[in-house]
Amino acid sequence: LDEISEWTIDTDVAIVGFGCAGAAAAIEATAAGADTLIIDRAGGPGGTSALSSGAIYLGGGTPIQRACGFEDSVEDMYTFLVAACGPDADEAKIAIYCGESVSQYQWLVERCGVEFLAEFCELPGIPPGEQALHYVGGENAYPFNQVARPAPRGHKPRTEGNAGWMLMDRLVGALGHDAARLFDTRVERLVVGRDGRVVGAVGRRYGREVTVRARRGVILTAGGFIANDRMLAQYMPLVVGCEKVGGDTDDGSGIRMAQAAGAAIKHIDAVDVTLMITPPLSRQFGILVNGQGQRFINEDTYFGRVGYAALYGQGGDVYLVVDQDSYGIDDSMPVVQPDIEGQVITRVSHVAGTARELEESAGFPVGSLEATLDLYNRHAQNGEDVTHHKSPEWVRPLVPPYGVIDYRRSSGVPYWSLTLGGLHTNVRGEVLNADGDAIPGLYAAGRTTSGIAAHGYCSGLSLGDGMFFGRRAGCAAAGSL
Amino acid sequence: LDEISEWTIDTDVAIVGFGCAGAAAAIEATAAGADTLIIDRAGGPGGTSALSSGAIYLGGGTPIQRACGFEDSVEDMYTFLVAACGPDADEAKIAIYCGESVSQYQWLVERCGVEFLAEFCELPGIPPGEQALHYVGGENAYPFNQVARPAPRGHKPRTEGNAGWMLMDRLVGALGHDAARLFDTRVERLVVGRDGRVVGAVGRRYGREVTVRARRGVILTAGGFIANDRMLAQYMPLVVGCEKVGGDTDDGSGIRMAQAAGAAIKHIDAVDVTLMITPPLSRQFGILVNGQGQRFINEDTYFGRVGYAALYGQGGDVYLVVDQDSYGIDDSMPVVQPDIEGQVITRVSHVAGTARELEESAGFPVGSLEATLDLYNRHAQNGEDVTHHKSPEWVRPLVPPYGVIDYRRSSGVPYWSLTLGGLHTNVRGEVLNADGDAIPGLYAAGRTTSGIAAHGYCSGLSLGDGMFFGRRAGCAAAGSL
C-alpha cells in the first residue's frame, strides 16, 4: 500500500494466473492493444483448468446441440440456471452468459480452434470417448425438468476422456506470442495508490521480489481455495478432509490479496460436492437412503446435487439400496478403492433376503428400511415415485434379495469438492468493495470470483464462466468494453 | 486511511456500540485506568441487548445451578458447547469461557449488581416468571445427552418475561460516570496509520463529521448484520425475508469497517434459526415431518436446531402431526397470528380419522405419512424412538384422529433468525487479518465477531460471549491483559 519507487516490470494489464480465465483475459486484452503480462506460480500455463474434464457449459442452441437433435433456447437455459444455481443466483451474470452463449461457442471454435464432435453421450460424468455433448446439471430430472425444457449443455473438446489439457493448449495457441509471460512467480499482494486505485502487484520469483506496474489494471484469475484448509475450516468446515477438485495453486491467494485491498466476497460458503452413484446407469434403479432408512433425493439428479444433499443434509451418512437387476450383487467385488481413472469401485457391503434382515445386518433402525421399501415399491409398480419424483424410466419395484452399497463419507468413497464463492464482481469483471462500488484498476474472473454458480452448480460452469467473464475482464481492463 | 490533522475527540480507548459487549468493555477499560469513550448510533445505551430475553449462558457449577439441584462441571459444559456449536467451534474461546464461567457469574452479581432468582423453569424459551435457570440449547436431548451430562445453563436476570433491558440497566449502572459517551453518532470508518495500526474512527453526528483519536485502540461492539438484507443475500440467502432477531442497528457496519481495514471474517454464513413448536410442551408428543411425510429431527431438541433443520434441511416445508392428547384438536382456534407477546398462535389446519385421509386432505404423497406413523407408533408402544431418539418421556403412540399443524416457512409462522458470524478474533478480543495476525489497535466482541457459536447456537451465548470477550477486549485495549 506504499509507493514503490522503481518497478521491475511495466505493463498495461497484469493477469495473475494462467488457467482458462487468465488465458481468455489475455487474448482479449492483447486484441484491444494493451501491453499484457500473465504471471503464474507454475512453470507454465494450465492451472487447474488443464487438469479438468474440459466440459464447458454452453447452450441456447449451439451447432452441436442442433446437430445432435436437441432444441434449446436462451430462455430455457436462463430459467434452468437461475433455478439450479440458486438460491441468490446472479441473474445479471446468468442473463448475459446465456444470451451470448452461442457467440462464446463460435469464439472457442473460430478464434481458438477448439474442436467439438457432434455426438451425444447419455452417461453422466465425463464422456469416455470423443463425444462433446452430455448432461451436466440434472436438466432432465426433477425438479428442473418441471421449470424448463431440458437440453444437454456440456460441451467437451474432442478427445478421449479428460479434455482440459486440450482446451488450455488451444487457448495458449490462440494467444500466441501476444502477451508476455512470467512463470515461477508467486504474486503476494496488490499495490494500491493513494487514491484507492490498484496500480500493480508484488510477487516473489526464486526468492526475489518482483514489482509489476499495471497502468490499466490487474486481473485476478488465480483459482479458488479448495487447497487452503484454513479457509475451508473458516467457510465450509464440513468440506475439510473431502477430496479436492483443483490443484495446489487453488490456495485462495487471489481472494485474500483482493480482500486486503478492500474487495468484498460473495457466497464464500458455496461449494459443489460430487458423489457419483453411476456409472453404471442401472444403479439409478436403486434408492438412496440415510442412516434412518429414509430416502432424501431423486437418484437420477445431478451428482453435485446428490453429493451436497448427502454431505450437508445427511451428514455423509448415506447408502444405496439395490437389487439384482440394478446392480448385479456380487460379493466377490473388491472393497472401495480408486481405480486408475480416479473412478471408484464400490461393492455391496450387506445382502439380505428381506428388508428386515437387511436392517439388522446393516444397522438401520428396525422397520425403517422396510417402511421405505414398502412405500417405494407400492408406487413403483405404477412407475411412480410419489415422494422424490425420480423419472419413470428409473422406477420399478426393487426385488429381494436386497443389497446395500456404502456411500458414507467415512467409507472412503470420494466426496469431490470444489469451492464456488469468491470475490464479488459485476458483469464487466470489475471487483466490488463492501459498498458495491468497483475498485478502480482491479478485475477478476474464474473461481477467484463468485460467478454463475451461487449455491448450486453444474459441471462446466467453472470453465464456462471463467473464460466468458475472463474475456470481459480483459476487454474492460484494456478499455474496449 | 489518511492522516487526520485535527481530531474532534482524543481518548485512550474508543468503543463503537453500547450494547452489553460495549458496556462490559468500558467497565474493564476504565477500571484499568484508560480514558474511554463509548459511541452509539442511538440516543442512549442498550442496543439489541436491551431488546433480548436477557438469558446468559453460564455454567460449570454456578450458585444458581447448585441451589436448584443441578450438578455441572467445566468439562461437561466444554464438551457440550464444542459439540453444539460446531462444526469448527472455536475450542480456545470455549475453553476459556467455560473455565471462567463461575467467575463471570460472580462479576455479574457482585460487580454489576445483577440479581438471579434460584428457581428452575422447565419450559423451553424465556421463563415467563422471575425464574433464572432454564435449558437453552438442548443439553438434555439427543444427541447432546449422549456426550455430556446435561445441565440447564440459561441464567435470566430476575424480572418477569424479557430481562435484557434490566441487564443493560445494571451494566450501565456499574459503569457509572467512568466513561465518556457520544450518542446519535454513526461511526463510518476506521483510521489506520501508515504502519497499519488502527488509531481512531470517523463518524457522523447530526450531519457533521466527528473524528475520534484512540491512542490505545478501537473496540468494535456494533452488533451483527441481521438488518442488512444485502449482506444476508450475500452470505445466507435462505434467511432473506425471515423474522429478524435484532435491531435496526445490526446492519453489519462494524464488520464492514473492519474488513476495509484488512480484518478477516469467520463463519460469516452461520445463522441461528428458531422455530418453536412449544409451548405447550405437550406438542413434543407430536412428530415433525417434511413434505414427503418423513421425520427429520427429534422434536424435543433445542428450537434453534429445529429451525435450522427445517429451513436449511427441508426448505421450510415442515409440519407437526399431533393427536388429541398432544394438542387438543380444536378447529375453532384462530389462524396463525402473532399475539401481543410475540408468541404465535397456531392451529390445526387438517384433521382426519386415518393417516391415509390426512395425506389426501393435507397433500402428502400417498402412503408416506401412513408409513411414518406406522413405524413411529410401533416403536412408541415400547417408549422408543429408534430413528430420531426423542427422549422416552415424549414418546407414546399417536392416536387417531390425527391433526396437522402447518409450520411451513410460507405459512406465516416466524422463523426467527440471528447472524452468528463476523470478525475473526482471538481470545484477547484482538481482530485478526487474513494471515491470522492481530491488527494493532483493533478489538471486537459480541455479534460483530464470530464468537463461541460457530455453526450451532444456544440461547444466551450472544449476551454471554459478548460480555465475556467484551471484558477481555476492554482489558487488552487498556493494557491490563
Short mmCIF file of N, CA and C in Angstrom, two decimals, chain A residues 1-3 87-88 194 230 233-238 256 259-260 262-269 292 294-296 313 356 365-368 370-371 375 378-379 386-389 424 434-436 455, chain B residues 1-3 87-88 194 230 233-238 256 259-260 262-269 292 294-296 313 356 365-368 370-371 375 378-379 386-389 424 434-436 455:
data_model
loop_
_atom_site.label_atom_id
_atom_site.label_comp_id
_atom_site.label_asym_id
_atom_site.label_seq_id
_atom_site.Cartn_x
_atom_site.Cartn_y
_atom_site.Cartn_z
N LEU A 1 0.82 -1.20 0.00
CA LEU A 1 0.00 0.00 0.00
C LEU A 1 0.86 1.27 0.00
N ASP A 2 2.10 1.06 -0.12
CA ASP A 2 3.00 2.22 -0.14
C ASP A 2 3.43 2.53 -1.57
N GLU A 3 4.13 3.61 -1.70
CA GLU A 3 4.68 3.97 -3.01
C GLU A 3 5.86 3.04 -3.32
N PRO A 87 -29.99 -20.82 -4.11
CA PRO A 87 -30.62 -19.50 -4.05
C PRO A 87 -29.62 -18.35 -4.23
N ASP A 88 -30.19 -17.20 -4.58
CA ASP A 88 -29.43 -15.96 -4.80
C ASP A 88 -28.48 -16.05 -5.99
N ARG A 194 -2.60 6.05 -3.54
CA ARG A 194 -3.21 6.89 -2.53
C ARG A 194 -4.68 7.17 -2.82
N ARG A 230 -7.22 -23.88 5.92
CA ARG A 230 -7.63 -22.89 6.90
C ARG A 230 -8.88 -22.15 6.41
N ALA A 233 -11.86 -24.51 6.69
CA ALA A 233 -12.36 -24.60 8.07
C ALA A 233 -13.18 -23.37 8.42
N GLN A 234 -12.76 -22.24 7.89
CA GLN A 234 -13.41 -20.98 8.21
C GLN A 234 -14.77 -20.86 7.52
N TYR A 235 -14.83 -21.29 6.27
CA TYR A 235 -16.02 -21.02 5.47
C TYR A 235 -16.88 -22.26 5.20
N MET A 236 -16.31 -23.45 5.23
CA MET A 236 -17.10 -24.66 4.93
C MET A 236 -16.50 -25.86 5.65
N PRO A 237 -16.63 -25.85 7.00
CA PRO A 237 -15.94 -26.88 7.79
C PRO A 237 -16.31 -28.31 7.41
N LEU A 238 -17.51 -28.54 6.89
CA LEU A 238 -17.89 -29.91 6.53
C LEU A 238 -17.02 -30.45 5.41
N ARG A 256 -7.63 -13.52 -1.18
CA ARG A 256 -7.12 -12.85 0.01
C ARG A 256 -6.40 -11.55 -0.31
N GLN A 259 -9.05 -9.01 -0.92
CA GLN A 259 -9.70 -8.60 0.34
C GLN A 259 -8.86 -7.57 1.08
N ALA A 260 -7.55 -7.80 1.05
CA ALA A 260 -6.66 -6.86 1.73
C ALA A 260 -6.72 -5.48 1.06
N GLY A 262 -9.59 -4.28 0.04
CA GLY A 262 -10.95 -3.78 0.24
C GLY A 262 -12.03 -4.48 -0.54
N ALA A 263 -11.71 -5.59 -1.21
CA ALA A 263 -12.72 -6.28 -2.00
C ALA A 263 -13.72 -7.02 -1.12
N ALA A 264 -14.96 -7.09 -1.58
CA ALA A 264 -15.99 -7.87 -0.89
C ALA A 264 -15.98 -9.30 -1.43
N ILE A 265 -16.37 -10.23 -0.60
CA ILE A 265 -16.52 -11.61 -1.04
C ILE A 265 -18.00 -11.97 -1.06
N LYS A 266 -18.32 -12.95 -1.88
CA LYS A 266 -19.72 -13.31 -2.09
C LYS A 266 -19.85 -14.83 -2.09
N HIS A 267 -20.90 -15.35 -1.49
CA HIS A 267 -21.18 -16.78 -1.48
C HIS A 267 -19.95 -17.59 -1.10
N ILE A 268 -19.21 -17.10 -0.12
CA ILE A 268 -17.91 -17.70 0.18
C ILE A 268 -18.08 -19.10 0.78
N ASP A 269 -19.28 -19.41 1.26
CA ASP A 269 -19.53 -20.74 1.81
C ASP A 269 -20.05 -21.71 0.76
N GLN A 292 -31.34 -43.35 8.76
CA GLN A 292 -32.64 -43.70 9.31
C GLN A 292 -33.47 -44.49 8.30
N GLN A 294 -34.34 -43.57 5.38
CA GLN A 294 -35.25 -42.71 4.62
C GLN A 294 -34.61 -42.26 3.31
N ARG A 295 -35.40 -42.14 2.26
CA ARG A 295 -34.90 -41.51 1.04
C ARG A 295 -34.79 -40.00 1.27
N PHE A 296 -33.92 -39.36 0.48
CA PHE A 296 -33.77 -37.91 0.65
C PHE A 296 -33.61 -37.16 -0.66
N GLY A 313 -27.02 -32.33 4.01
CA GLY A 313 -28.34 -32.67 4.54
C GLY A 313 -28.32 -33.89 5.43
N ARG A 356 -36.17 -56.54 6.47
CA ARG A 356 -35.95 -56.64 7.90
C ARG A 356 -34.58 -57.23 8.22
N PRO A 365 -32.38 -48.64 11.78
CA PRO A 365 -33.39 -48.83 12.81
C PRO A 365 -34.44 -49.85 12.36
N VAL A 366 -34.89 -50.65 13.29
CA VAL A 366 -35.83 -51.72 12.98
C VAL A 366 -37.09 -51.16 12.31
N GLY A 367 -37.42 -51.69 11.17
CA GLY A 367 -38.65 -51.29 10.49
C GLY A 367 -38.48 -50.12 9.54
N SER A 368 -37.35 -49.42 9.64
CA SER A 368 -37.22 -48.18 8.88
C SER A 368 -37.05 -48.44 7.38
N GLU A 370 -37.71 -51.19 5.84
CA GLU A 370 -38.90 -51.91 5.39
C GLU A 370 -40.01 -50.93 5.02
N ALA A 371 -40.22 -49.93 5.85
CA ALA A 371 -41.27 -48.95 5.56
C ALA A 371 -40.95 -48.19 4.28
N LEU A 375 -43.19 -48.52 0.75
CA LEU A 375 -43.81 -47.35 0.11
C LEU A 375 -43.29 -47.16 -1.31
N ARG A 378 -44.59 -50.00 -3.65
CA ARG A 378 -46.01 -49.93 -3.91
C ARG A 378 -46.30 -48.99 -5.09
N HIS A 379 -45.67 -47.80 -5.07
CA HIS A 379 -45.90 -46.84 -6.15
C HIS A 379 -45.09 -47.18 -7.40
N VAL A 386 -43.67 -41.11 -5.85
CA VAL A 386 -44.51 -40.01 -5.37
C VAL A 386 -43.81 -39.11 -4.37
N THR A 387 -42.75 -39.59 -3.74
CA THR A 387 -42.10 -38.74 -2.74
C THR A 387 -40.94 -37.93 -3.31
N HIS A 388 -40.14 -38.51 -4.23
CA HIS A 388 -38.95 -37.80 -4.69
C HIS A 388 -38.85 -37.62 -6.20
N HIS A 389 -39.86 -38.11 -6.92
CA HIS A 389 -40.04 -37.74 -8.32
C HIS A 389 -38.90 -38.16 -9.24
N HIS A 424 -16.54 -10.62 -5.15
CA HIS A 424 -17.79 -10.09 -5.68
C HIS A 424 -17.46 -9.22 -6.89
N ALA A 434 -17.16 -3.46 -0.33
CA ALA A 434 -18.31 -3.80 0.51
C ALA A 434 -19.52 -2.91 0.24
N ASP A 435 -19.29 -1.75 -0.32
CA ASP A 435 -20.41 -0.87 -0.65
C ASP A 435 -20.99 -1.15 -2.03
N GLY A 436 -20.39 -2.12 -2.75
CA GLY A 436 -20.89 -2.45 -4.08
C GLY A 436 -20.28 -1.59 -5.18
N HIS A 455 -25.24 -20.97 -4.98
CA HIS A 455 -25.23 -22.11 -4.06
C HIS A 455 -25.54 -23.43 -4.75
N LEU B 1 -7.94 6.20 5.73
CA LEU B 1 -6.56 5.69 5.70
C LEU B 1 -5.55 6.83 5.58
N ASP B 2 -6.04 8.01 5.65
CA ASP B 2 -5.12 9.15 5.52
C ASP B 2 -4.84 9.76 6.89
N GLU B 3 -3.93 10.67 6.91
CA GLU B 3 -3.64 11.38 8.14
C GLU B 3 -4.77 12.36 8.43
N PRO B 87 -20.06 -27.57 13.37
CA PRO B 87 -18.64 -27.89 13.24
C PRO B 87 -17.74 -26.66 13.28
N ASP B 88 -16.46 -26.92 13.57
CA ASP B 88 -15.42 -25.90 13.64
C ASP B 88 -15.65 -24.91 14.76
N ARG B 194 0.00 4.85 8.91
CA ARG B 194 0.89 4.35 7.87
C ARG B 194 1.51 3.00 8.24
N ARG B 230 -28.71 -6.87 2.16
CA ARG B 230 -27.71 -7.14 1.12
C ARG B 230 -26.68 -8.15 1.63
N ALA B 233 -28.34 -11.59 1.73
CA ALA B 233 -28.41 -12.21 0.40
C ALA B 233 -27.05 -12.76 0.01
N GLN B 234 -26.01 -12.06 0.42
CA GLN B 234 -24.66 -12.46 0.04
C GLN B 234 -24.20 -13.69 0.82
N TYR B 235 -24.54 -13.75 2.09
CA TYR B 235 -23.96 -14.78 2.94
C TYR B 235 -24.95 -15.87 3.36
N MET B 236 -26.23 -15.58 3.38
CA MET B 236 -27.22 -16.57 3.84
C MET B 236 -28.56 -16.29 3.17
N PRO B 237 -28.61 -16.52 1.85
CA PRO B 237 -29.82 -16.14 1.09
C PRO B 237 -31.10 -16.78 1.60
N LEU B 238 -31.03 -17.96 2.21
CA LEU B 238 -32.26 -18.59 2.70
C LEU B 238 -32.92 -17.78 3.81
N ARG B 256 -18.08 -4.45 8.42
CA ARG B 256 -17.61 -3.91 7.14
C ARG B 256 -16.50 -2.89 7.32
N GLN B 259 -13.40 -4.89 7.90
CA GLN B 259 -12.94 -5.54 6.66
C GLN B 259 -12.17 -4.54 5.79
N ALA B 260 -12.67 -3.33 5.74
CA ALA B 260 -11.99 -2.31 4.94
C ALA B 260 -10.61 -2.02 5.50
N GLY B 262 -8.74 -4.48 6.63
CA GLY B 262 -7.97 -5.70 6.46
C GLY B 262 -8.36 -6.85 7.37
N ALA B 263 -9.45 -6.73 8.09
CA ALA B 263 -9.85 -7.79 9.01
C ALA B 263 -10.42 -8.99 8.25
N ALA B 264 -10.18 -10.17 8.80
CA ALA B 264 -10.76 -11.40 8.24
C ALA B 264 -12.11 -11.64 8.89
N ILE B 265 -12.99 -12.31 8.14
CA ILE B 265 -14.27 -12.72 8.70
C ILE B 265 -14.29 -14.23 8.86
N LYS B 266 -15.11 -14.68 9.77
CA LYS B 266 -15.16 -16.11 10.09
C LYS B 266 -16.61 -16.55 10.23
N HIS B 267 -16.91 -17.75 9.72
CA HIS B 267 -18.25 -18.33 9.85
C HIS B 267 -19.33 -17.33 9.45
N ILE B 268 -19.07 -16.58 8.41
CA ILE B 268 -19.96 -15.48 8.07
C ILE B 268 -21.32 -15.99 7.58
N ASP B 269 -21.39 -17.26 7.21
CA ASP B 269 -22.67 -17.84 6.78
C ASP B 269 -23.44 -18.47 7.93
N GLN B 292 -42.55 -34.77 2.41
CA GLN B 292 -42.63 -36.17 1.99
C GLN B 292 -43.15 -37.05 3.13
N GLN B 294 -41.87 -37.46 6.00
CA GLN B 294 -40.79 -38.10 6.76
C GLN B 294 -40.42 -37.26 7.97
N ARG B 295 -40.06 -37.94 9.05
CA ARG B 295 -39.47 -37.21 10.18
C ARG B 295 -38.04 -36.79 9.82
N PHE B 296 -37.54 -35.76 10.52
CA PHE B 296 -36.18 -35.31 10.21
C PHE B 296 -35.40 -34.87 11.45
N GLY B 313 -32.44 -27.80 5.98
CA GLY B 313 -32.51 -29.19 5.56
C GLY B 313 -33.77 -29.52 4.77
N ARG B 356 -54.17 -42.13 6.07
CA ARG B 356 -54.41 -42.05 4.63
C ARG B 356 -55.29 -40.85 4.26
N PRO B 365 -47.66 -37.15 -0.09
CA PRO B 365 -47.68 -38.27 -1.04
C PRO B 365 -48.42 -39.47 -0.44
N VAL B 366 -49.15 -40.16 -1.28
CA VAL B 366 -49.97 -41.29 -0.82
C VAL B 366 -49.11 -42.35 -0.12
N GLY B 367 -49.47 -42.69 1.07
CA GLY B 367 -48.78 -43.74 1.81
C GLY B 367 -47.61 -43.24 2.65
N SER B 368 -47.18 -42.00 2.44
CA SER B 368 -45.95 -41.53 3.08
C SER B 368 -46.14 -41.31 4.57
N GLU B 370 -48.58 -42.40 6.37
CA GLU B 370 -49.01 -43.68 6.95
C GLU B 370 -47.77 -44.51 7.32
N ALA B 371 -46.80 -44.59 6.42
CA ALA B 371 -45.59 -45.37 6.70
C ALA B 371 -44.84 -44.79 7.90
N LEU B 375 -44.45 -46.75 11.57
CA LEU B 375 -43.13 -47.05 12.14
C LEU B 375 -42.97 -46.39 13.51
N ARG B 378 -45.31 -48.08 16.16
CA ARG B 378 -44.90 -49.44 16.51
C ARG B 378 -43.84 -49.41 17.62
N HIS B 379 -42.83 -48.54 17.44
CA HIS B 379 -41.79 -48.47 18.46
C HIS B 379 -42.22 -47.64 19.68
N VAL B 386 -36.72 -45.07 17.56
CA VAL B 386 -35.49 -45.71 17.06
C VAL B 386 -34.83 -44.92 15.95
N THR B 387 -35.57 -44.04 15.28
CA THR B 387 -34.94 -43.30 14.18
C THR B 387 -34.38 -41.95 14.61
N HIS B 388 -35.05 -41.23 15.51
CA HIS B 388 -34.59 -39.88 15.84
C HIS B 388 -34.35 -39.62 17.32
N HIS B 389 -34.56 -40.64 18.15
CA HIS B 389 -34.07 -40.63 19.52
C HIS B 389 -34.67 -39.54 20.40
N HIS B 424 -13.04 -12.18 12.71
CA HIS B 424 -12.22 -13.24 13.28
C HIS B 424 -11.37 -12.63 14.40
N ALA B 434 -6.26 -11.64 7.41
CA ALA B 434 -6.39 -12.90 6.67
C ALA B 434 -5.23 -13.86 6.94
N ASP B 435 -4.11 -13.36 7.39
CA ASP B 435 -2.99 -14.23 7.73
C ASP B 435 -3.05 -14.73 9.17
N GLY B 436 -4.05 -14.31 9.91
CA GLY B 436 -4.18 -14.75 11.30
C GLY B 436 -3.42 -13.89 12.29
N HIS B 455 -21.21 -22.89 13.93
CA HIS B 455 -22.37 -23.19 13.10
C HIS B 455 -23.55 -23.72 13.90
#
